[in-house]
């Protein structure tokens, strides 16, 4: 039987297990990436594991999320990261050089290689045939030390692309269409493999827009085969030697399949406040728009900003609509500036920003109260923009720019007809990707060779072994699709505590209930209760580490997002699955007791656990975990587990 492209790459990297759907496999990692808000924990844990040198082919540390350095704590984090990169042997991309995914794509991404990153959008270079996966920071630290990365073998789903995109429809509309069909949990434990005649009509940056936002489907990864377009793209970066041809076998068997006819697509938009609230733009025409933002790791490339610049050439945006362009990389910025496009945008009224994640996680350009913001980003979770009751829509750069020109949501096809002289800008690559040559410090020529830790950078707390008795209050009951932004928000006033867990923990779940952290500290242990897809969104392991620090013992949820579930194991929290009826019946404040010797049951492979509620009724909960995960959990998390293993020789 032939192999899928995913199976071929996994096979090449397999160190444990077999490629059978649902079975745990261990794979070798070639490249890792990390960024400033998850990277400090990565290196602190690398150090705590007693590791002293990067073992992967390549490791890259980016400074991209909090580049405005509002507080000395952010700046100290960046200094620490530079010193860690220098000390342990990683590339260091300086603050302002751009978003990890964009900069990685422009400099290091390589077909056929595996990439593990402590950011949920790590799958971006899947657009050029790299098998890239997002994970918590501790898994990245272990991989960087030469350890395998473990996942359950995902289902491989074939997305067959046919036809070609019509004018004004874009790659963003392809992935919005996927979200419309499959929802934000439709991709959990799946890898989407794009094939079919439609692939060749898409350039690499268009493909990476699709693979980037596969994360919003909850997918483990997304990948395209390689072809002339991939080779050409790498050549424009001066890296044609990295090209390898990668195609699935003709008789490859997929777990599932769907077809998208690109020629049927039209401009789409995700309404507030979930990326899968997708409708045709024409259905929401006429909504007044206060703010338009172009940028992020989804649509912040040279090729994404150029269409906006072309649409704006010789025009003005509406006086009551603000338009901000935040490029994904300094290289993109430098190229646009050298070609004069930055000046065109500025003349049209654009507020041009540095290359950063920034506004995507509520840092800067926070929308006004009761206002509408149209963004080319990938997430519009409620409150993520920095204001609680936000109205953030997600769309392509073309739709965003049309809104800035008109001052309201408009289908760009209708705007073009109205204006009479606005052409569809199309999609164009630069002749050569050149610029920002001074912004990556190589491991061969580091700035520092010793760790520099500011006063806000503390140790990573450890948890004790799992107890025999697990009992406590259901401290918080939450609904479906709770995001890691709910658990640990990323906004400016909170982000500076990412390396200070005691302080950061004070903000745990504050967006759901501001008394939660104190209640958790006051009670001796306790549980969280949630609906479906608990912990979707980011890879931030703080969303497991902070509840652990507050004494939370476990989470009872109808289902979990993949990365968050792995993070719960890594920090020793018991993730139990419960059914919908039991979920309905449990109330916040109920007494929860996991019957049995829990530690023993976890180690021995027990799958079903009896949970007694209020000493009154019982439910059966499931622990879906591999032997490896059970050992980690029982030992109190991966750090304690690894130390214990090292101590026992
Ligand atoms: C995000 O988009 O939410 C982030 C900020 O990039 C996170 C990482 C983090 O929390 O630092 C992600 O997606 O993993
Ligand atoms: Fe940065 Fe936003 Fe991309 Fe996360 S989703 S890496 S915050 S641009």
XYZ file of C-alpha atoms and ligand atoms in Angstrom:
671
model
C 0.000 0.000 0.000
C 1.308 3.465 -0.889
C 2.081 6.139 1.663
C 0.744 9.603 2.249
C 3.252 12.441 2.316
C 2.778 12.688 6.079
C 3.554 8.990 6.517
C 6.685 9.304 4.392
C 8.125 12.093 6.519
C 7.071 10.414 9.771
C 8.568 7.125 8.619
C 11.869 8.881 7.977
C 11.868 10.249 11.513
C 10.266 7.420 13.453
C 12.151 6.303 16.571
C 9.319 4.549 18.421
C 5.976 2.974 17.619
C 4.167 2.227 14.380
C 2.293 4.487 12.024
C -1.142 3.318 13.059
C -3.840 5.881 13.644
C -4.254 6.601 17.358
C -1.076 4.768 18.422
C 1.612 6.776 20.172
C 4.701 7.392 18.065
C 8.042 8.990 18.880
C 9.713 11.070 16.165
C 13.066 12.698 15.753
C 13.001 16.459 15.472
C 15.322 18.257 13.018
C 14.498 21.865 13.768
C 12.935 23.718 16.685
C 11.628 27.217 17.023
C 10.583 29.207 20.020
C 9.486 32.774 20.647
C 9.678 35.342 23.406
C 6.518 34.539 25.365
C 6.993 30.774 25.538
C 10.779 30.722 25.090
C 11.780 31.784 28.574
C 10.177 28.646 30.032
C 11.709 26.545 27.243
C 15.226 27.589 28.238
C 14.565 27.541 31.992
C 13.366 23.976 31.577
C 16.279 23.129 29.256
C 18.549 24.303 32.068
C 16.532 22.475 34.771
C 16.846 19.256 32.775
C 20.619 19.608 33.051
C 21.055 20.025 29.290
C 23.845 22.219 28.033
C 23.867 22.160 24.249
C 21.294 22.154 21.462
C 21.290 18.767 19.739
C 18.887 19.388 16.851
C 20.150 20.405 13.391
C 18.820 23.848 14.056
C 17.184 25.817 16.852
C 15.908 29.355 16.483
C 14.819 31.793 19.161
C 12.596 34.646 17.957
C 11.543 37.830 19.770
C 8.254 38.757 18.227
C 5.242 38.928 20.510
C 6.170 41.661 22.941
C 8.589 43.805 20.957
C 7.388 47.151 22.294
C 9.153 46.288 25.576
C 6.653 48.231 27.703
C 8.302 47.122 30.885
C 11.854 46.233 31.886
C 10.532 42.687 32.429
C 9.925 42.232 28.688
C 13.334 43.633 27.865
C 14.936 41.376 30.465
C 13.153 38.392 28.920
C 14.665 39.296 25.538
C 18.112 39.668 27.070
C 17.739 36.303 28.789
C 16.659 34.694 25.513
C 19.644 36.114 23.672
C 21.938 34.829 26.388
C 20.290 31.392 26.325
C 20.590 31.184 22.532
C 24.252 32.140 22.777
C 24.989 29.813 25.681
C 23.224 26.733 24.365
C 23.687 27.151 20.595
C 20.594 28.596 18.902
C 20.018 31.294 16.300
C 18.684 34.500 17.824
C 16.312 36.744 15.905
C 16.292 40.190 17.453
C 13.192 42.004 18.746
C 11.518 43.676 15.780
C 12.916 41.269 13.189
C 9.517 39.719 12.833
C 7.111 36.972 13.779
C 8.693 33.557 14.316
C 6.648 31.826 11.605
C 7.346 34.467 8.977
C 11.049 34.720 9.744
C 11.423 30.947 9.943
C 9.711 30.568 6.581
C 12.016 33.144 5.015
C 15.239 31.736 6.435
C 15.141 28.163 7.684
C 12.025 26.185 6.699
C 13.000 23.062 4.736
C 10.890 20.457 2.920
C 10.970 16.954 4.373
C 12.338 18.074 7.743
C 10.481 17.949 11.046
C 9.976 21.145 13.012
C 8.694 21.422 16.579
C 7.818 24.858 17.941
C 6.460 26.298 21.161
C 3.770 28.159 19.312
C 0.509 26.801 17.981
C 1.038 28.204 14.470
C 4.282 26.285 14.005
C 2.630 24.261 11.157
C 3.014 27.305 8.862
C 5.955 25.896 6.799
C 3.769 22.895 5.946
C 3.101 25.063 2.879
C 6.549 24.141 1.633
C 6.473 20.483 2.574
C 7.875 20.632 6.095
C 6.158 18.545 8.771
C 5.778 21.144 11.485
C 3.988 20.752 14.816
C 3.215 23.067 17.723
C 3.696 21.933 21.306
C 4.231 23.125 24.840
C 7.661 24.523 25.705
C 8.781 21.546 27.755
C 8.406 19.229 24.768
C 10.480 21.684 22.738
C 13.174 21.743 25.438
C 13.331 17.937 25.467
C 13.473 17.758 21.646
C 16.207 20.376 21.600
C 18.154 18.166 23.981
C 17.922 15.352 21.434
C 14.851 13.588 22.871
C 12.038 12.270 20.713
C 8.713 14.054 20.397
C 5.646 11.914 21.117
C 2.192 12.221 19.609
C -0.675 9.918 18.852
C -0.468 9.070 15.166
C -3.025 11.511 13.732
C -5.617 10.683 11.113
C -4.384 11.887 7.742
C -7.113 13.696 5.819
C -6.782 14.421 2.133
C -8.026 17.838 1.083
C -8.279 17.685 -2.684
C -8.079 21.075 -4.335
C -9.595 21.515 -7.773
C -9.872 24.489 -10.103
C -8.326 27.920 -9.577
C -9.213 30.840 -7.344
C -11.347 33.437 -9.118
C -10.450 37.136 -8.894
C -10.755 38.574 -5.373
C -10.908 35.141 -3.728
C -7.700 34.278 -1.863
C -5.907 31.563 0.091
C -7.492 33.031 3.230
C -10.870 32.105 1.785
C -9.708 28.508 1.302
C -8.965 28.103 4.992
C -12.048 30.085 6.043
C -14.057 27.663 3.909
C -12.401 24.758 5.763
C -13.377 26.378 9.076
C -16.915 26.989 7.851
C -17.237 23.304 6.994
C -15.330 21.657 9.845
C -15.442 24.090 12.842
C -12.726 24.921 15.377
C -12.648 21.361 16.659
C -12.954 19.632 13.284
C -9.217 19.019 12.990
C -8.274 17.711 16.441
C -5.768 14.829 16.068
C -5.757 15.225 12.288
C -3.200 16.239 9.715
C -4.612 17.837 6.590
C -2.722 16.899 3.472
C -3.547 19.088 0.463
C -3.390 17.444 -2.958
C -5.036 17.663 -6.363
C -4.736 19.801 -9.474
C -5.586 23.004 -7.580
C -2.322 22.870 -5.619
C -0.145 24.019 -8.491
C -2.130 27.232 -8.908
C -1.167 28.337 -5.397
C 2.197 29.924 -4.604
C 4.097 28.940 -1.456
C 3.013 31.993 0.588
C -0.620 31.244 -0.299
C -0.100 27.648 0.810
C 1.398 28.814 4.096
C -1.642 30.991 4.806
C -3.676 27.787 4.621
C -1.290 25.667 6.708
C -0.886 28.445 9.275
C -4.580 28.573 9.981
C -5.037 24.816 10.043
C -4.307 25.469 13.715
C -7.719 27.111 14.049
C -9.255 23.772 13.039
C -7.415 22.238 15.996
C -5.257 20.233 13.579
C -1.937 18.672 14.528
C -0.506 19.942 11.255
C -1.241 20.704 7.603
C 1.035 19.988 4.665
C 1.395 20.497 0.901
C 3.495 18.448 -1.506
C 6.481 20.181 -3.091
C 6.796 21.165 -6.765
C 8.298 23.779 -9.080
C 6.633 26.531 -7.069
C 8.403 25.329 -3.913
C 11.742 25.153 -5.701
C 11.248 28.587 -7.188
C 10.283 30.046 -3.797
C 13.411 28.641 -2.153
C 15.533 29.914 -5.048
C 14.204 33.444 -4.501
C 15.519 33.117 -0.943
C 18.876 31.834 -2.208
C 18.164 28.435 -0.599
C 17.422 26.212 -3.605
C 19.757 23.575 -2.152
C 17.076 22.870 0.481
C 14.587 21.681 -2.126
C 13.494 18.045 -2.188
C 10.637 16.617 -4.172
C 7.873 15.262 -1.963
C 4.620 13.757 -3.182
C 2.230 11.216 -1.693
C 2.161 7.863 -3.494
C -0.574 7.598 -6.072
C -2.187 4.733 -4.183
C -1.847 6.385 -0.759
C -4.783 5.662 1.515
C -6.223 8.442 3.608
C -8.400 8.213 6.726
C -10.779 10.714 5.236
C -11.109 12.999 2.257
C -12.822 16.189 1.194
C -12.770 18.319 -1.916
C -12.669 22.059 -2.368
C -13.236 23.519 -5.801
C -11.237 26.728 -5.666
C -13.241 28.211 -8.504
C -16.388 28.109 -6.331
C -14.858 30.275 -3.611
C -15.777 33.882 -2.961
C -14.521 36.426 -0.379
C -15.405 35.106 3.079
C -15.249 36.579 6.564
C -15.308 35.154 10.099
C -17.709 37.101 12.270
C -17.037 37.767 15.972
C -15.848 35.920 18.015
C -14.746 32.511 16.741
C -12.706 31.724 13.607
C -15.385 29.310 12.391
C -18.237 31.868 12.322
C -17.688 32.127 8.581
C -20.084 33.751 6.090
C -19.703 35.303 2.631
C -18.611 38.945 2.902
C -21.637 39.915 0.831
C -23.890 38.827 3.730
C -22.450 41.372 6.150
C -21.968 44.300 3.791
C -22.697 47.721 5.220
C -21.372 47.193 8.776
C -19.411 50.326 9.793
C -15.744 49.611 10.345
C -13.658 51.565 12.855
C -10.350 49.761 12.485
C -8.632 47.660 9.828
C -5.451 45.736 10.528
C -3.213 43.896 8.092
C -0.510 41.649 9.453
C 0.116 38.589 11.687
C 1.713 35.252 10.916
C -1.244 34.429 8.628
C -1.259 37.413 6.285
C 1.709 39.587 7.210
C 4.043 38.664 4.370
C 5.373 40.863 1.579
C 2.959 39.067 -0.722
C -0.024 39.835 1.567
C 0.742 43.512 2.060
C 1.510 44.174 -1.605
C -2.137 43.659 -2.730
C -3.261 46.100 -0.045
C -0.669 48.638 -1.193
C -1.778 48.241 -4.820
C -5.427 48.747 -3.898
C -4.501 51.870 -1.942
C -2.252 53.416 -4.610
C -3.569 56.881 -5.368
C -6.549 56.505 -2.999
C -7.385 57.476 0.590
C -8.886 55.491 3.388
C -12.015 56.871 5.067
C -11.302 59.499 7.725
C -13.298 57.639 10.365
C -11.600 54.294 9.722
C -8.097 53.624 11.001
C -5.890 51.287 9.026
C -2.784 49.745 10.539
C -0.272 47.625 8.659
C 2.038 45.508 10.824
C 4.303 43.397 8.617
C 5.187 39.866 9.651
C 8.891 40.386 9.141
C 11.390 43.191 8.880
C 12.565 41.663 5.603
C 9.068 42.155 4.146
C 9.057 45.672 5.503
C 12.432 46.516 4.052
C 11.477 45.132 0.629
C 8.197 47.078 0.548
C 10.012 50.230 1.609
C 12.725 49.884 -1.030
C 10.081 49.455 -3.722
C 8.181 52.543 -2.588
C 5.060 50.710 -1.442
C 5.347 51.845 2.161
C 5.186 55.445 0.998
C 2.051 54.688 -1.084
C 0.333 53.163 1.939
C 1.342 56.017 4.205
C 0.076 58.557 1.699
C -3.291 56.763 1.688
C -3.539 57.191 5.472
C -2.081 53.936 6.756
C -0.460 53.818 10.191
C 2.605 51.660 9.540
C 3.920 49.543 12.431
C 6.990 47.547 13.350
C 7.084 43.795 12.582
C 5.423 42.178 15.572
C 2.543 39.984 16.787
C 1.451 42.849 19.005
C -2.207 43.605 18.341
C -2.961 39.952 17.566
C -2.751 39.298 21.318
C -4.038 42.634 22.562
C -0.744 44.518 22.681
C -1.277 47.912 21.072
C -4.003 48.989 18.636
C -6.710 47.798 21.026
C -10.090 48.540 19.393
C -12.242 51.270 20.954
C -15.296 50.372 23.018
C -18.305 49.269 21.026
C -16.373 49.315 17.769
C -15.699 47.020 14.830
C -12.247 45.802 13.814
C -11.476 43.858 10.623
C -8.234 41.923 10.812
C -6.264 39.608 8.541
C -5.239 37.575 11.599
C -6.149 33.991 12.475
C -7.983 34.338 15.794
C -10.824 36.532 16.979
C -11.526 34.947 20.355
C -13.552 37.267 22.539
C -11.346 39.688 24.455
C -8.132 38.681 22.684
C -7.803 42.125 21.091
C -7.415 43.647 24.563
C -11.015 44.772 25.184
C -13.616 42.411 26.604
C -16.613 43.064 24.349
C -14.755 43.269 21.080
C -16.124 42.773 17.577
C -13.262 41.347 15.581
C -13.805 39.947 12.077
C -11.186 37.880 10.210
C -10.680 38.232 6.466
C -8.169 38.512 3.618
C -6.002 41.605 3.049
C -8.185 42.446 0.037
C -11.403 42.456 2.058
C -9.731 44.401 4.866
C -8.390 47.046 2.474
C -11.736 47.366 0.693
C -13.316 48.100 4.088
C -10.756 50.831 4.815
C -11.465 52.449 1.444
C -15.246 52.280 1.890
C -15.433 52.703 5.690
C -17.708 49.700 5.939
C -17.633 45.994 5.174
C -17.908 45.542 1.439
C -17.347 42.679 -0.941
C -14.270 43.841 -2.884
C -15.945 42.738 -6.122
C -18.730 45.230 -5.462
C -16.285 47.952 -4.466
C -14.329 47.373 -7.686
C -17.528 47.766 -9.678
C -18.478 50.900 -7.764
C -15.066 52.524 -8.216
C -14.698 51.391 -11.813
C -10.894 51.617 -11.843
C -9.751 49.178 -9.154
C -8.203 46.002 -10.493
C -7.914 42.757 -8.541
C -4.311 43.015 -7.304
C -3.496 39.304 -7.715
C -0.638 37.619 -5.929
C 2.996 38.329 -6.662
C 6.303 37.164 -5.195
C 9.361 39.431 -4.958
C 12.258 38.577 -7.302
C 14.450 37.994 -4.289
C 13.840 37.923 -0.554
C 16.482 40.332 0.654
C 16.837 42.515 3.714
C 17.122 42.538 7.494
C 20.537 40.981 7.106
C 21.726 42.173 10.517
C 18.907 40.803 12.591
C 19.769 37.161 13.069
C 22.646 36.336 15.365
C 24.127 32.936 14.557
C 25.171 30.340 17.133
C 28.719 30.506 15.712
C 29.058 34.128 16.615
C 26.951 34.671 19.756
C 26.728 37.891 21.740
C 26.674 36.185 25.149
C 28.014 32.920 26.494
C 26.403 33.019 29.930
C 22.795 33.215 31.079
C 21.554 36.680 32.048
C 18.464 36.543 34.308
C 16.695 39.718 35.412
C 14.910 39.897 38.780
C 11.532 38.855 37.312
C 12.832 35.547 35.969
C 12.194 32.733 38.431
C 12.488 28.973 38.569
C 9.889 26.626 37.122
C 7.791 25.200 39.982
C 7.692 21.433 40.388
C 4.806 19.258 41.490
C 4.914 16.283 43.830
C 4.013 12.786 42.746
C 0.329 12.119 42.180
C -1.518 11.280 45.428
C -3.456 8.128 46.124
C -6.474 10.273 47.103
C -7.735 12.948 44.800
C -10.521 15.025 46.216
C -11.621 18.637 46.044
C -14.192 21.146 44.922
C -15.329 21.750 41.350
C -13.907 25.251 41.542
C -15.088 26.445 38.157
C -17.542 25.114 35.610
C -16.971 26.347 32.060
C -18.640 25.891 28.695
C -17.408 24.545 25.300
C -14.378 25.857 23.389
C -12.661 27.543 26.350
C -9.432 28.958 24.915
C -6.022 29.295 26.496
C -6.685 33.043 26.196
C -9.398 32.504 28.812
C -7.058 30.497 31.024
C -4.011 32.783 30.854
C -4.648 35.919 28.776
C -1.758 37.275 26.718
C -2.386 40.998 27.014
C 0.357 43.490 27.810
C -0.138 43.808 31.587
C -0.019 40.018 32.001
C 2.496 38.919 29.387
C 5.435 40.388 31.267
C 4.982 37.696 33.944
C 5.510 34.714 31.643
C 8.811 33.981 33.444
C 7.347 34.598 36.907
C 4.844 31.830 37.572
C 3.730 32.845 41.123
C 2.743 36.285 39.819
C 1.281 35.039 36.524
C -0.883 32.540 38.396
C -2.831 35.399 39.958
C -4.395 35.959 36.530
C -5.480 32.340 36.000
C -8.978 32.180 34.510
C -9.579 35.753 35.656
C -11.463 36.401 32.420
C -13.996 33.747 33.401
C -14.118 34.496 37.145
C -11.869 37.069 38.791
C -12.080 35.376 42.195
C -10.795 32.073 40.811
C -7.072 32.268 41.646
C -7.710 33.237 45.256
C -10.413 30.574 45.662
C -8.040 27.961 44.252
C -5.256 28.982 46.622
C -7.646 28.953 49.576
C -8.972 25.485 48.887
C -6.822 22.462 49.305
C -6.789 21.115 45.751
C -9.714 21.247 43.390
C -10.936 20.560 39.871
C -11.922 22.405 36.729
C -14.986 21.319 34.768
C -15.407 22.149 31.092
C -17.343 21.247 27.941
C -15.894 20.292 24.556
C -12.475 21.291 23.172
C -11.102 22.613 26.453
C -7.844 24.553 26.032
C -8.088 25.282 22.316
C -5.892 27.932 20.759
C -2.381 28.632 21.848
C 0.395 26.286 22.911
C 1.187 28.270 26.073
C 2.028 25.752 28.763
C 1.355 28.433 31.356
C -2.308 27.453 30.917
C -1.458 24.151 32.628
C 1.454 25.286 34.793
C -0.441 28.120 36.528
C -3.453 25.967 37.514
C -0.917 23.400 38.773
C 0.809 26.118 40.831
C -2.577 27.040 42.338
C -3.092 23.447 43.442
C -5.583 22.273 40.790
C -5.526 18.453 40.618
C -7.314 17.760 37.383
C -9.757 18.796 34.679
C -13.034 17.031 33.914
C -13.962 17.959 30.348
C -16.055 16.545 27.529
C -12.970 16.772 25.300
C -9.574 18.475 25.149
C -7.556 20.361 22.557
C -4.451 18.368 21.621
C -1.616 20.668 22.734
C -3.320 21.617 25.970
C -3.937 18.001 26.897
C -0.228 17.252 26.395
C 0.571 20.254 28.587
C -1.709 18.933 31.346
C 0.264 15.677 31.388
C 3.531 17.597 31.332
C 2.553 19.449 34.505
C 0.939 16.530 36.308
C -2.750 17.471 36.036
C -5.221 14.643 35.516
C -7.256 15.164 32.295
C -10.449 13.122 32.585
C -13.091 12.915 29.882
C -16.740 12.894 30.905
C -19.928 12.598 28.866
C -22.402 15.362 28.109
C -25.055 14.219 30.594
C -22.644 14.092 33.507
C -21.232 17.446 32.463
C -24.744 18.919 32.666
C -25.286 17.466 36.114
C -22.092 18.635 37.804
C -22.415 22.055 39.397
C -19.747 24.490 40.357
C -19.000 24.008 44.068
C -19.746 20.275 44.051
C -17.381 17.968 45.916
C -15.431 15.747 43.551
C -13.665 12.601 44.623
C -11.812 10.298 42.254
C -12.415 6.898 43.840
C -9.529 4.336 43.980
C -5.849 4.710 44.631
C -5.445 7.233 41.826
C -1.659 7.108 41.535
C -1.723 3.324 41.337
C -4.626 3.283 38.888
C -2.904 5.795 36.598
C 0.326 3.799 36.549
C -1.412 0.477 35.999
C -3.181 1.586 32.837
C -6.725 1.873 34.225
C -8.902 3.690 31.706
C -12.174 4.183 33.525
C -12.332 6.082 36.791
C -15.277 6.361 39.134
C -15.848 9.918 40.236
C -18.104 10.474 43.268
C -19.934 13.789 43.328
C -21.113 15.278 46.654
C -20.975 11.791 48.151
C -24.313 11.442 46.422
C -23.952 10.167 42.861
C -21.236 8.712 40.666
C -20.047 9.084 37.114
C -17.508 7.248 35.015
C -14.662 9.308 33.555
C -12.054 8.177 31.032
C -8.321 8.662 31.066
C -7.043 8.413 27.506
C -3.270 8.235 27.971
C -0.283 6.252 26.769
C 1.984 4.382 29.169
C 4.537 7.163 28.833
C 1.969 9.849 29.641
C 0.751 7.856 32.663
C 4.272 7.681 34.115
C 4.763 11.409 33.564
C 1.427 12.178 35.211
C 2.026 9.926 38.190
C 5.511 11.369 38.761
C 4.077 14.889 38.995
C 4.878 16.087 35.480
C 7.609 15.772 32.905
C 10.314 17.727 34.731
C 9.951 15.648 37.903
C 9.642 12.497 35.791
C 12.818 13.197 33.820
C 14.750 14.080 36.971
C 13.536 10.916 38.666
C 14.628 8.839 35.675
C 18.046 10.505 35.657
C 18.455 9.932 39.434
C 17.611 6.264 39.141
C 20.390 5.976 36.577
C -1.115 33.017 20.229
O -1.331 33.213 19.033
O -2.017 32.893 21.072
C 0.317 32.917 20.716
C 0.550 34.074 21.622
O 1.196 33.014 19.626
C 0.500 31.577 21.436
C 1.781 31.429 22.122
C 1.809 32.068 23.474
O 0.860 31.984 24.232
O 2.837 32.668 23.799
C 0.302 30.350 20.537
O -0.453 30.425 19.598
O 0.838 29.280 20.842
Fe 1.822 36.004 16.806
Fe -0.770 36.144 16.441
Fe 0.669 34.477 15.019
Fe 0.275 33.999 17.633
S -1.279 34.039 16.007
S 2.234 33.840 16.494
S 0.273 36.098 18.420
S 0.794 36.701 14.959
